[in-house]
Structures are given as structure tokens and as C-alpha cells.
mmCIF file of C-alpha atoms in Angstrom:
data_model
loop_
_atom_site.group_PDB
_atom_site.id
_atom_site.type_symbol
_atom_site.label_atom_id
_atom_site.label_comp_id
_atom_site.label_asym_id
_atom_site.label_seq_id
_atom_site.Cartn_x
_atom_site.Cartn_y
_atom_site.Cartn_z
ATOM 1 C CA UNK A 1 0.000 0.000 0.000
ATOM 2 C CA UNK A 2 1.338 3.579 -0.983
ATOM 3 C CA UNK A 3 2.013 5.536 1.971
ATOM 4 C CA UNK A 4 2.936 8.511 0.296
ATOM 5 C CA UNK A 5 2.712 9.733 -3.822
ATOM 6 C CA UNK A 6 5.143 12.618 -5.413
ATOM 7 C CA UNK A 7 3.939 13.624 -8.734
ATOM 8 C CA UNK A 8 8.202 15.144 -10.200
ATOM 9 C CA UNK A 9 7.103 14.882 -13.402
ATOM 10 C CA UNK A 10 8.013 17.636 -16.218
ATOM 11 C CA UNK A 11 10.985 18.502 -13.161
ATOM 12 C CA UNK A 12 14.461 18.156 -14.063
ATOM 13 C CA UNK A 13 17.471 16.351 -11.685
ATOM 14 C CA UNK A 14 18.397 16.923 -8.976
ATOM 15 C CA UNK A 15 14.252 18.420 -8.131
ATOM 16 C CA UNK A 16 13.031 14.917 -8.263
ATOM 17 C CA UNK A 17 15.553 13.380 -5.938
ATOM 18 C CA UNK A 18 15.472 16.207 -3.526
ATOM 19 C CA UNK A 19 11.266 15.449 -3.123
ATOM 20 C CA UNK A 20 11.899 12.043 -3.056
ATOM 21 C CA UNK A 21 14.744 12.360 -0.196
ATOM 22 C CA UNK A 22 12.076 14.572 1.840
ATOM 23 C CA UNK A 23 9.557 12.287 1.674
ATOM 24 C CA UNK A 24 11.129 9.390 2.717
ATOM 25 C CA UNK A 25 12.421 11.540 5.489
ATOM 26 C CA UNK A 26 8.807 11.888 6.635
ATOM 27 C CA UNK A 27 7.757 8.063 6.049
ATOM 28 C CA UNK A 28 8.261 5.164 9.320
ATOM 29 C CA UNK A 29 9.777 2.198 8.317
ATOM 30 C CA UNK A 30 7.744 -0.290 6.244
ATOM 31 C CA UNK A 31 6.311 2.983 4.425
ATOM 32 C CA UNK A 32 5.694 3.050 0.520
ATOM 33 C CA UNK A 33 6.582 6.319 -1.086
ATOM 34 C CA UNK A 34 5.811 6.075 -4.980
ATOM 35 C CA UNK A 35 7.237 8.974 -7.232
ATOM 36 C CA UNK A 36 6.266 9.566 -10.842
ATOM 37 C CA UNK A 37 9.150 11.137 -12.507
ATOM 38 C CA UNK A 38 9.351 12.543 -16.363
ATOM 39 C CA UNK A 39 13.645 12.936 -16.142
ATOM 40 C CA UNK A 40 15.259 10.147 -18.084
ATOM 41 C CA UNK A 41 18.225 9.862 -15.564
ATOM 42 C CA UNK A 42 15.507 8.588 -12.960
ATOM 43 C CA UNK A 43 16.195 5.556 -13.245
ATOM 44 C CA UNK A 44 19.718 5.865 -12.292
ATOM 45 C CA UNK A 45 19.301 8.623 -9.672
ATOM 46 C CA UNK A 46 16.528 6.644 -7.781
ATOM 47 C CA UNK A 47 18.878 3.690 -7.652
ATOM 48 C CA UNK A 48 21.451 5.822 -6.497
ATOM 49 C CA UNK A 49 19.331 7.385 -3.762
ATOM 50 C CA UNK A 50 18.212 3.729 -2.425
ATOM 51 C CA UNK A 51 21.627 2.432 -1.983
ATOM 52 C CA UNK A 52 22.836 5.493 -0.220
ATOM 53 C CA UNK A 53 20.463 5.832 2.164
ATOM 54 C CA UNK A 54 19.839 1.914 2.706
ATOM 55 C CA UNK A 55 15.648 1.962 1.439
ATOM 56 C CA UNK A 56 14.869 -0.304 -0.891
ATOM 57 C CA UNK A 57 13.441 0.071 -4.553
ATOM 58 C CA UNK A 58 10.586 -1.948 -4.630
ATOM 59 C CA UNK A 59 10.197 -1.400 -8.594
ATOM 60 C CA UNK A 60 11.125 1.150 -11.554
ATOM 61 C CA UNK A 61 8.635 1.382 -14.145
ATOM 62 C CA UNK A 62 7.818 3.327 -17.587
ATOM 63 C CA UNK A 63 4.506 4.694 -17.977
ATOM 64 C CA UNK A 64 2.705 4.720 -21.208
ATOM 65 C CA UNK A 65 2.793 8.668 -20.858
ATOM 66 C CA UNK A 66 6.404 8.152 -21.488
ATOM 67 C CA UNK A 67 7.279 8.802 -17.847
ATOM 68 C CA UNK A 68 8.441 6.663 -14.738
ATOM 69 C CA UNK A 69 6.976 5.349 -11.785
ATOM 70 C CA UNK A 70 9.128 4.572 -8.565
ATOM 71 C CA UNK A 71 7.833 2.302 -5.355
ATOM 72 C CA UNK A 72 10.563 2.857 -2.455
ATOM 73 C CA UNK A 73 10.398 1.708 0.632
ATOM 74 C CA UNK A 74 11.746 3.167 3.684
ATOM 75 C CA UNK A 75 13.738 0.616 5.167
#
């Protein structure tokens, strides 16, 4: 179940990161924080992000609007 959702899309790096890294900030372990994302580095960012901080990246998907869709969870 999403705890949390961050619309980033049409934002360029490092915005999307930064509003994913506050939200997780705000989530208790076991949270879901999914974040829709239109910057094509995403996927590498959000991978970055999740081994940095230890949270896990549940999945990384494209969306048929052509953007991404991000289920982290705060570990």
C-alpha cells in the first residue's frame, strides 16, 4: 500500500531526488513512497538514492505517458 505519492514529473534532476529524499524523510519504516518522474536519468538517480540511504526500490517502471513510476520503501 502507498504511503505517500510525489507527482516530479516535467521537473528536471536533482528536483526529483530532492522530493523524493524529503519524503522518505517523513515516512516510518515499512512505508511506501511512490514517485512519478518525467527525467530520463531517474532511473539511475533513484537507484542511487536507495543504496545510499539503505531503502529499498521496490520497482522502476515506464509509464505509457512516457514517464516513470518509482515504489521505495523506507527501510
Amino acid at each position: 500500500m502507498i504511503s505517500q505519492s510525489i507527482d516530479a514529473r516535467g521537473l528536471n534532476c536533482p528536483i526529483p531526488v530532492m522530493k523524493a529524499k524529503k519524503g522518505i524523510k517523513g515516512l516510518q519504516t515499512g512505508q511506501i513512497l511512490e514517485i512519478l518522474s518525467s527525467d530520463p536519468g531517474s532511473a539511475r538517480d533513484f537507484d542511487a538514492l536507495c543504496r545510499s540511504t539503505g531503502d529499498k526500490l521496490l520497482s522502476s517502471d515506464n509509464q505509457d505517458d512516457g514517464s516513470y513510476r518509482f515504489v521505495i520503501e523506507k527501510t
